[in-house]
Short mmCIF file of C-alpha atoms in Angstrom, two decimals:
data_model
loop_
_atom_site.label_atom_id
_atom_site.label_comp_id
_atom_site.label_asym_id
_atom_site.label_seq_id
_atom_site.Cartn_x
_atom_site.Cartn_y
_atom_site.Cartn_z
CA UNK A 10 22.54 -141.13 31.94
CA UNK A 11 23.48 -143.72 29.31
CA UNK A 12 26.71 -145.57 30.07
CA UNK A 13 28.89 -146.93 27.27
CA UNK A 14 31.52 -149.56 27.95
CA UNK A 15 34.06 -148.61 25.33
CA UNK A 16 37.65 -149.03 24.20
CA UNK A 17 39.09 -146.15 22.25
CA UNK A 18 40.36 -148.32 19.41
CA UNK A 19 37.43 -150.76 19.19
CA UNK A 20 35.66 -150.08 15.93
CA UNK A 21 32.40 -151.57 17.25
CA UNK A 22 32.48 -149.10 20.17
CA UNK A 23 33.45 -146.32 17.75
CA UNK A 24 30.26 -147.01 15.72
CA UNK A 25 28.09 -146.53 18.79
CA UNK A 26 29.97 -143.39 19.86
CA UNK A 27 29.19 -141.84 16.47
CA UNK A 28 25.53 -142.86 16.72
CA UNK A 29 25.18 -141.41 20.22
CA UNK A 30 26.78 -138.17 19.05
CA UNK A 31 24.60 -137.91 15.93
CA UNK A 32 21.57 -138.39 18.17
CA UNK A 33 22.94 -135.84 20.67
CA UNK A 34 22.44 -138.35 23.47
CA UNK A 35 24.83 -137.63 26.35
CA UNK A 36 26.64 -140.64 27.77
CA UNK A 37 29.25 -141.61 30.28
CA UNK A 38 32.16 -143.56 28.80
CA UNK A 39 33.47 -146.46 30.90
CA UNK A 40 36.79 -147.70 29.54
CA UNK A 41 37.47 -151.41 29.10
CA UNK A 42 41.10 -151.79 28.10
CA UNK A 43 41.35 -154.75 25.74
CA UNK A 44 45.11 -155.25 26.25
CA UNK A 45 45.99 -154.09 29.77
CA UNK A 46 45.65 -156.47 32.72
CA UNK A 47 45.39 -159.43 30.38
CA UNK A 48 42.41 -157.77 28.70
CA UNK A 49 39.89 -156.16 31.01
CA UNK A 50 37.03 -157.60 28.92
CA UNK A 51 37.91 -160.98 30.47
CA UNK A 52 37.20 -159.81 34.04
CA UNK A 53 34.34 -161.51 35.89
CA UNK A 54 32.70 -158.12 36.27
CA UNK A 55 32.69 -157.35 32.57
CA UNK A 56 31.67 -160.90 31.66
CA UNK A 57 28.58 -160.43 33.84
CA UNK A 58 27.69 -157.45 31.63
CA UNK A 59 28.74 -158.91 28.29
CA UNK A 60 29.04 -162.73 28.34
CA UNK A 61 30.96 -162.89 25.06
CA UNK A 62 33.51 -160.42 26.49
CA UNK A 63 33.49 -157.92 23.67
CA UNK A 64 32.92 -154.17 23.62
CA UNK A 65 30.75 -152.19 23.44
CA UNK A 66 28.01 -152.65 26.00
CA UNK A 67 25.50 -149.93 26.73
CA UNK A 68 23.48 -149.45 29.90
CA UNK A 69 20.27 -147.44 29.77
CA UNK A 70 17.63 -147.34 32.51
CA UNK A 71 19.53 -150.15 34.26
CA UNK A 72 19.12 -152.44 31.26
CA UNK A 73 22.19 -153.82 29.50
CA UNK A 74 22.42 -153.81 25.71
CA UNK A 75 25.14 -155.50 23.65
CA UNK A 76 26.21 -155.79 19.99
CA UNK A 77 26.87 -152.50 18.21
CA UNK A 78 24.22 -152.84 15.49
CA UNK A 79 21.58 -153.98 17.98
CA UNK A 80 22.50 -151.01 20.18
CA UNK A 81 22.10 -148.59 17.28
CA UNK A 82 18.70 -150.11 16.42
CA UNK A 83 17.74 -149.80 20.11
CA UNK A 84 18.72 -146.12 20.22
CA UNK A 85 16.69 -145.57 17.06
CA UNK A 86 13.59 -147.13 18.62
CA UNK A 87 13.99 -145.93 22.22
CA UNK A 88 14.69 -142.32 21.25
CA UNK A 89 12.45 -141.65 18.25
CA UNK A 90 12.69 -137.88 18.69
CA UNK A 91 16.45 -137.84 18.09
CA UNK A 92 18.14 -137.62 14.70
CA UNK A 93 17.27 -140.79 12.82
CA UNK A 94 19.99 -143.05 11.41
CA UNK A 95 17.47 -145.09 9.40
CA UNK A 96 15.01 -143.26 7.13
CA UNK A 97 11.40 -144.41 6.85
CA UNK A 98 11.44 -146.08 3.44
CA UNK A 99 11.63 -149.85 3.82
CA UNK A 100 13.92 -150.52 0.83
CA UNK A 101 16.33 -147.78 1.87
CA UNK A 102 16.47 -149.12 5.42
CA UNK A 103 17.33 -152.54 3.98
CA UNK A 104 20.17 -151.08 1.93
CA UNK A 105 21.57 -149.21 4.91
CA UNK A 106 21.45 -152.33 7.07
CA UNK A 107 23.09 -154.38 4.29
CA UNK A 108 26.05 -151.98 4.08
CA UNK A 109 26.30 -151.92 7.88
CA UNK A 110 26.40 -155.71 7.95
CA UNK A 111 28.90 -155.99 5.11
CA UNK A 112 31.21 -154.19 7.52
CA UNK A 113 30.02 -155.59 10.85
CA UNK A 114 29.66 -159.22 9.67
CA UNK A 115 31.95 -159.68 6.67
CA UNK A 116 34.97 -157.49 7.42
CA UNK A 117 35.35 -156.62 11.06
CA UNK A 118 34.83 -159.94 12.90
CA UNK A 119 37.53 -161.72 10.92
CA UNK A 120 40.03 -159.01 11.90
CA UNK A 121 38.99 -158.66 15.52
CA UNK A 122 41.66 -158.66 18.22
CA UNK A 123 40.75 -162.10 19.55
CA UNK A 124 41.09 -163.59 16.04
CA UNK A 125 44.50 -161.98 15.50
CA UNK A 126 45.55 -163.28 18.93
CA UNK A 127 44.46 -166.80 17.96
CA UNK A 128 46.41 -166.59 14.69
CA UNK A 129 49.44 -165.52 16.67
CA UNK A 130 49.31 -167.77 19.71
CA UNK A 131 47.50 -170.92 18.62
CA UNK A 132 48.58 -171.03 14.95
CA UNK A 133 51.96 -169.32 15.20
CA UNK A 134 51.26 -167.01 12.28
CA UNK A 135 53.87 -164.25 12.15
CA UNK A 136 53.11 -160.55 12.06
CA UNK A 137 53.70 -160.20 8.32
CA UNK A 138 51.13 -162.86 7.51
CA UNK A 139 48.72 -161.52 10.14
CA UNK A 140 48.93 -158.10 8.51
CA UNK A 141 48.33 -159.67 5.08
CA UNK A 142 45.28 -161.39 6.55
CA UNK A 143 44.01 -158.11 7.98
CA UNK A 144 44.44 -156.23 4.71
CA UNK A 145 42.95 -159.10 2.70
CA UNK A 146 39.58 -159.01 4.45
CA UNK A 147 39.36 -155.24 4.29
CA UNK A 148 40.26 -155.30 0.59
CA UNK A 149 37.65 -157.96 -0.22
CA UNK A 150 35.05 -155.97 1.69
CA UNK A 151 36.00 -152.55 0.35
CA UNK A 152 36.14 -153.84 -3.26
CA UNK A 153 32.49 -154.84 -2.86
CA UNK A 154 31.49 -151.78 -0.89
CA UNK A 155 33.01 -149.44 -3.47
CA UNK A 156 30.74 -151.01 -6.12
CA UNK A 157 27.71 -150.58 -3.89
CA UNK A 158 28.51 -146.94 -3.11
CA UNK A 159 29.24 -146.13 -6.76
CA UNK A 160 25.56 -146.77 -7.50
CA UNK A 161 24.39 -144.47 -4.74
CA UNK A 162 24.02 -140.76 -5.24
CA UNK A 163 24.48 -138.51 -2.23
CA UNK A 164 27.25 -137.38 0.08
CA UNK A 165 27.00 -140.24 2.53
CA UNK A 166 26.74 -144.03 2.09
CA UNK A 167 23.04 -143.69 1.35
CA UNK A 168 21.68 -140.21 0.74
CA UNK A 169 22.66 -136.77 1.96
CA UNK A 170 22.49 -137.36 5.70
CA UNK A 171 24.49 -139.79 7.82
CA UNK A 172 22.97 -143.18 8.60
CA UNK A 173 23.90 -146.32 10.48
CA UNK A 174 25.99 -147.33 7.45
CA UNK A 175 28.28 -144.31 7.90
CA UNK A 176 28.58 -145.11 11.62
CA UNK A 177 30.01 -148.48 10.53
CA UNK A 178 32.13 -147.29 7.62
CA UNK A 179 34.20 -144.60 9.32
CA UNK A 180 35.64 -146.92 12.02
CA UNK A 181 36.46 -149.50 9.35
CA UNK A 182 38.34 -146.85 7.35
CA UNK A 183 40.24 -145.99 10.53
CA UNK A 184 41.27 -149.65 10.82
CA UNK A 185 42.22 -149.79 7.15
CA UNK A 186 44.54 -146.80 7.55
CA UNK A 187 46.08 -148.23 10.70
CA UNK A 188 47.08 -151.31 8.70
CA UNK A 189 48.21 -149.32 5.66
CA UNK A 190 45.52 -150.47 3.25
CA UNK A 191 45.80 -148.41 0.07
CA UNK A 192 42.54 -146.54 -0.29
CA UNK A 193 43.21 -144.78 -3.61
CA UNK A 194 41.15 -147.40 -5.46
CA UNK A 195 38.07 -146.50 -3.42
CA UNK A 196 37.05 -142.96 -4.45
CA UNK A 197 33.46 -143.38 -3.31
CA UNK A 198 34.49 -144.67 0.11
CA UNK A 199 36.90 -141.73 0.45
CA UNK A 200 34.21 -139.28 -0.61
CA UNK A 201 31.89 -140.53 2.13
CA UNK A 202 34.74 -140.27 4.60
CA UNK A 203 35.32 -136.63 3.60
CA UNK A 204 31.65 -135.84 4.20
CA UNK A 205 31.66 -137.49 7.61
CA UNK A 206 34.89 -135.83 8.70
CA UNK A 207 33.16 -132.44 8.47
CA UNK A 208 30.71 -133.36 11.23
CA UNK A 209 31.49 -132.93 14.94
CA UNK A 210 29.60 -136.15 15.76
CA UNK A 211 32.19 -138.14 13.82
CA UNK A 212 35.17 -136.07 14.92
CA UNK A 213 34.36 -136.33 18.61
CA UNK A 214 33.98 -140.10 18.36
CA UNK A 215 37.50 -140.63 16.99
CA UNK A 216 39.77 -142.96 18.96
CA UNK A 217 42.30 -140.18 19.63
CA UNK A 218 39.60 -138.05 21.25
CA UNK A 219 38.60 -140.70 23.82
CA UNK A 220 39.39 -140.42 27.53
CA UNK A 221 41.02 -143.87 27.56
CA UNK A 222 43.33 -143.15 24.61
CA UNK A 223 46.55 -144.86 25.68
CA UNK B 6 7.34 -164.22 -6.27
CA UNK B 7 10.31 -163.72 -3.96
CA UNK B 8 13.54 -165.29 -5.20
CA UNK B 9 16.19 -166.50 -2.78
CA UNK B 10 19.73 -167.16 -3.95
CA UNK B 11 20.66 -169.94 -1.57
CA UNK B 12 23.12 -172.76 -0.90
CA UNK B 13 21.77 -175.69 1.05
CA UNK B 14 24.59 -175.68 3.58
CA UNK B 15 25.02 -171.91 3.98
CA UNK B 16 23.87 -171.04 7.46
CA UNK B 17 23.14 -167.43 6.44
CA UNK B 18 20.80 -168.70 3.70
CA UNK B 19 19.32 -171.23 6.15
CA UNK B 20 18.38 -168.33 8.49
CA UNK B 21 16.42 -166.62 5.74
CA UNK B 22 14.73 -169.86 4.65
CA UNK B 23 13.43 -170.31 8.21
CA UNK B 24 12.23 -166.69 8.32
CA UNK B 25 10.41 -166.99 4.99
CA UNK B 26 8.76 -170.22 6.15
CA UNK B 27 7.72 -168.75 9.52
CA UNK B 28 6.16 -165.84 7.64
CA UNK B 29 4.53 -168.25 5.17
CA UNK B 30 6.00 -166.24 2.29
CA UNK B 31 6.38 -168.44 -0.80
CA UNK B 32 9.69 -168.14 -2.60
CA UNK B 33 11.64 -169.61 -5.45
CA UNK B 34 15.03 -171.00 -4.47
CA UNK B 35 17.90 -170.33 -6.88
CA UNK B 36 20.93 -172.46 -6.01
CA UNK B 37 24.42 -170.95 -5.88
CA UNK B 38 26.86 -173.80 -5.32
CA UNK B 39 29.71 -172.49 -3.20
CA UNK B 40 32.13 -175.26 -4.19
CA UNK B 41 31.26 -176.43 -7.71
CA UNK B 42 32.68 -174.64 -10.76
CA UNK B 43 35.25 -172.90 -8.56
CA UNK B 44 32.44 -171.47 -6.46
CA UNK B 45 29.44 -170.17 -8.36
CA UNK B 46 29.30 -167.15 -6.04
CA UNK B 47 32.38 -165.86 -7.88
CA UNK B 48 30.61 -165.70 -11.27
CA UNK B 49 30.21 -162.29 -12.87
CA UNK B 50 26.45 -162.79 -12.83
CA UNK B 51 26.27 -163.46 -9.11
CA UNK B 52 28.73 -160.69 -8.33
CA UNK B 53 26.38 -158.26 -10.10
CA UNK B 54 23.69 -159.34 -7.62
CA UNK B 55 25.88 -159.59 -4.53
CA UNK B 56 29.18 -157.71 -4.86
CA UNK B 57 30.76 -159.40 -1.83
CA UNK B 58 29.96 -162.80 -3.39
CA UNK B 59 28.22 -164.36 -0.43
CA UNK B 60 24.82 -166.00 -0.08
CA UNK B 61 22.01 -165.33 0.48
CA UNK B 62 20.56 -162.65 -1.78
CA UNK B 63 16.85 -162.06 -2.03
CA UNK B 64 14.96 -160.46 -4.90
CA UNK B 65 11.56 -158.96 -4.26
CA UNK B 66 9.69 -156.66 -6.66
CA UNK B 67 12.84 -156.54 -8.79
CA UNK B 68 14.88 -155.10 -5.91
CA UNK B 69 17.91 -156.97 -4.63
CA UNK B 70 18.47 -157.41 -0.89
CA UNK B 71 21.60 -158.82 0.71
CA UNK B 72 22.86 -159.78 4.19
CA UNK B 73 20.74 -162.29 6.08
CA UNK B 74 19.88 -160.09 9.07
CA UNK B 75 19.07 -157.11 6.84
CA UNK B 76 16.86 -159.39 4.73
CA UNK B 77 14.98 -160.60 7.81
CA UNK B 78 14.46 -157.00 8.97
CA UNK B 79 13.24 -156.16 5.46
CA UNK B 80 10.73 -159.01 5.45
CA UNK B 81 9.54 -157.84 8.86
CA UNK B 82 8.93 -154.31 7.59
CA UNK B 83 7.73 -155.10 4.05
CA UNK B 84 5.25 -157.77 5.16
CA UNK B 85 3.83 -156.47 8.44
CA UNK B 86 0.79 -158.77 8.22
CA UNK B 87 2.91 -161.92 8.36
CA UNK B 88 4.06 -163.67 11.54
CA UNK B 89 6.42 -161.28 13.30
CA UNK B 90 9.95 -162.34 14.23
CA UNK B 91 10.48 -159.24 16.39
CA UNK B 92 7.89 -158.37 19.04
CA UNK B 93 6.87 -154.77 19.69
CA UNK B 94 8.68 -154.08 22.96
CA UNK B 95 11.86 -152.11 22.33
CA UNK B 96 14.02 -153.80 24.96
CA UNK B 97 12.96 -157.26 23.82
CA UNK B 98 13.73 -156.41 20.20
CA UNK B 99 17.19 -155.29 21.30
CA UNK B 100 17.80 -158.59 23.10
CA UNK B 101 16.67 -160.61 20.09
CA UNK B 102 18.93 -158.62 17.78
CA UNK B 103 21.85 -159.00 20.20
CA UNK B 104 21.52 -162.80 20.21
CA UNK B 105 21.17 -162.80 16.42
CA UNK B 106 24.35 -160.75 16.10
CA UNK B 107 26.30 -162.84 18.61
CA UNK B 108 25.80 -165.61 16.06
CA UNK B 109 25.91 -163.61 12.81
CA UNK B 110 28.84 -161.36 13.79
CA UNK B 111 30.84 -163.19 16.48
CA UNK B 112 30.60 -166.86 15.52
CA UNK B 113 29.67 -167.43 11.91
CA UNK B 114 31.91 -165.03 9.92
CA UNK B 115 35.10 -166.37 11.47
CA UNK B 116 34.13 -169.89 10.40
CA UNK B 117 32.85 -168.99 6.95
CA UNK B 118 34.00 -171.04 3.94
CA UNK B 119 36.18 -168.26 2.52
CA UNK B 120 38.00 -167.93 5.86
CA UNK B 121 38.62 -171.68 6.11
CA UNK B 122 39.87 -171.61 2.51
CA UNK B 123 42.31 -168.79 3.37
CA UNK B 124 43.58 -170.72 6.40
CA UNK B 125 44.14 -173.71 4.14
CA UNK B 126 45.57 -172.13 1.00
CA UNK B 127 47.29 -168.94 2.12
CA UNK B 128 48.41 -170.00 5.59
CA UNK B 129 48.84 -173.74 5.05
CA UNK B 130 46.89 -174.64 8.19
CA UNK B 131 46.08 -178.36 8.18
CA UNK B 132 42.61 -179.82 8.59
CA UNK B 133 43.08 -180.73 12.25
CA UNK B 134 43.96 -177.16 13.17
CA UNK B 135 41.21 -175.77 10.94
CA UNK B 136 38.70 -177.96 12.75
CA UNK B 137 40.07 -176.82 16.12
CA UNK B 138 39.62 -173.22 14.92
CA UNK B 139 36.05 -173.93 13.86
CA UNK B 140 35.12 -175.55 17.15
CA UNK B 141 36.91 -172.84 19.15
CA UNK B 142 34.76 -169.98 17.83
CA UNK B 143 31.55 -171.94 18.23
CA UNK B 144 32.52 -172.87 21.79
CA UNK B 145 33.38 -169.28 22.72
CA UNK B 146 30.09 -168.13 21.28
CA UNK B 147 27.93 -170.91 22.69
CA UNK B 148 29.51 -170.54 26.17
CA UNK B 149 28.28 -166.94 26.14
CA UNK B 150 24.96 -167.69 24.51
CA UNK B 151 24.16 -170.45 27.03
CA UNK B 152 24.53 -167.85 29.83
CA UNK B 153 22.25 -165.45 28.00
CA UNK B 154 19.58 -168.09 27.35
CA UNK B 155 19.75 -169.39 30.94
CA UNK B 156 18.34 -166.04 32.08
CA UNK B 157 15.47 -166.19 29.61
CA UNK B 158 12.25 -168.01 30.39
CA UNK B 159 10.29 -169.45 27.50
CA UNK B 160 10.61 -172.22 24.97
CA UNK B 161 12.56 -170.27 22.37
CA UNK B 162 15.60 -167.95 22.60
CA UNK B 163 13.35 -165.13 23.79
CA UNK B 164 9.80 -166.00 24.80
CA UNK B 165 7.36 -168.65 23.68
CA UNK B 166 7.30 -167.96 19.96
CA UNK B 167 10.17 -168.10 17.45
CA UNK B 168 12.03 -164.90 16.65
CA UNK B 169 14.91 -163.80 14.47
CA UNK B 170 17.26 -165.14 17.17
CA UNK B 171 15.97 -168.69 16.65
CA UNK B 172 16.37 -168.27 12.88
CA UNK B 173 20.06 -167.62 13.57
CA UNK B 174 20.61 -170.22 16.29
CA UNK B 175 19.32 -173.34 14.52
CA UNK B 176 21.71 -173.04 11.53
CA UNK B 177 24.59 -172.45 13.91
CA UNK B 178 23.70 -175.61 15.85
CA UNK B 179 23.66 -177.46 12.53
CA UNK B 180 27.22 -176.25 11.88
CA UNK B 181 28.29 -177.18 15.40
CA UNK B 182 27.05 -180.74 14.93
CA UNK B 183 28.72 -181.02 11.53
CA UNK B 184 32.04 -180.23 13.20
CA UNK B 185 31.40 -182.48 16.21
CA UNK B 186 31.14 -179.77 18.84
CA UNK B 187 29.97 -181.35 22.09
CA UNK B 188 26.67 -179.74 22.96
CA UNK B 189 25.97 -181.48 26.28
CA UNK B 190 27.20 -178.43 28.17
CA UNK B 191 24.53 -176.27 26.57
CA UNK B 192 21.17 -177.47 27.93
CA UNK B 193 19.41 -174.20 27.20
CA UNK B 194 20.62 -174.12 23.62
CA UNK B 195 19.49 -177.73 23.17
CA UNK B 196 16.11 -176.95 24.71
CA UNK B 197 15.54 -174.15 22.18
CA UNK B 198 16.60 -176.51 19.40
CA UNK B 199 14.04 -179.09 20.56
CA UNK B 200 11.29 -176.47 20.46
CA UNK B 201 12.26 -175.34 16.95
CA UNK B 202 12.53 -178.87 15.62
CA UNK B 203 8.81 -179.35 16.26
CA UNK B 204 7.89 -176.64 13.76
CA UNK B 205 7.52 -177.29 10.01
CA UNK B 206 9.05 -173.87 9.22
CA UNK B 207 12.35 -175.01 10.72
CA UNK B 208 12.15 -178.57 9.40
CA UNK B 209 11.49 -177.52 5.82
CA UNK B 210 14.43 -175.11 5.88
CA UNK B 211 16.96 -177.81 6.78
CA UNK B 212 19.90 -178.25 4.42
CA UNK B 213 18.93 -181.84 3.64
CA UNK B 214 15.49 -180.69 2.47
CA UNK B 215 16.82 -178.25 -0.12
CA UNK B 216 16.60 -178.84 -3.87
CA UNK B 217 20.34 -178.21 -4.29
CA UNK B 218 21.36 -180.71 -1.60
CA UNK B 219 24.47 -182.34 -3.06
#
């Protein structure tokens, strides 16, 4: 069975949980607590699995896979008979990947735990300014994403079925809400969220539903 | 002809320049100067092309494509008769994408110009500490990447021909050198660099070779 090294609140792990659920691929969740024990991702054991010490990692047929978008592409290619998260048309695939990467490259990494910890410990930035930082990068990203989604018809980011882009967006919305980003200015983002929230694959992947929820 | 909105020093644009050269796809370079005129990426015209105001953007058959990794995947799928940057084997493709994303998600975004500008202007972090920040994220990433590459035989990141991973690594090495990161501890990274530097596709994509070189 597929094993997923996950942390309930990690949005990169959350993306892969949604993708596995949409594909109806059963998996065993192995928790890696990013705060307890000095951060379990820093253990020698986990580093041997994921040298950059981030979640998620996925193990399938004794092979290790890392990086959430690469894992989703792998699942797409290794399990072609499951529900696809990337339609066939080349231009559409490119648009889906671009939205996914707007989130996974331009928003999320700048707000990752290790970055916030560096701002705190190495640069002595207080919580108020760290929260401003967090909201700033989401706002810059969501301002752009809202414009992209406004041009797209359909219930989801691209089209009327969920894709890799929705797997990325929903965890980022979760983060935005956690840090009190006002989402009223993003009607298209909220509309996609409403569509996703109707589907068990998204609901069951939520942080609060995970076995390692603190 | 393909158009590439590029900035000579942008490592995301540099990735795509290498990919286009490896595929022998001719393109017209349209410069977007990230510093002059308050940052030309902020113009209304460029925002209409790329709502998140980052380079590169690529235009092909009057369609706009954004995000460097999504663009490389697009070129791979739209031009299947060109030199491939992703071999056929599913597990190998996953490893190449994971290395690409270690660079494009875990290293580069945290050191992007807009982030350094925020550290400077909003958080009043001085140049010494900004440079420490820059080197820190490269070091964390390269420490991990060196371990990954040490397990891989072959002249390039994965195997004996260049892939998308090499398109990502070479620009990141360029950034590392610009900020005086000591690379002696990364013999496998340097070995891949030496292999790439023999190829015209990589040489012609270098920042100093670009028409908009300041």
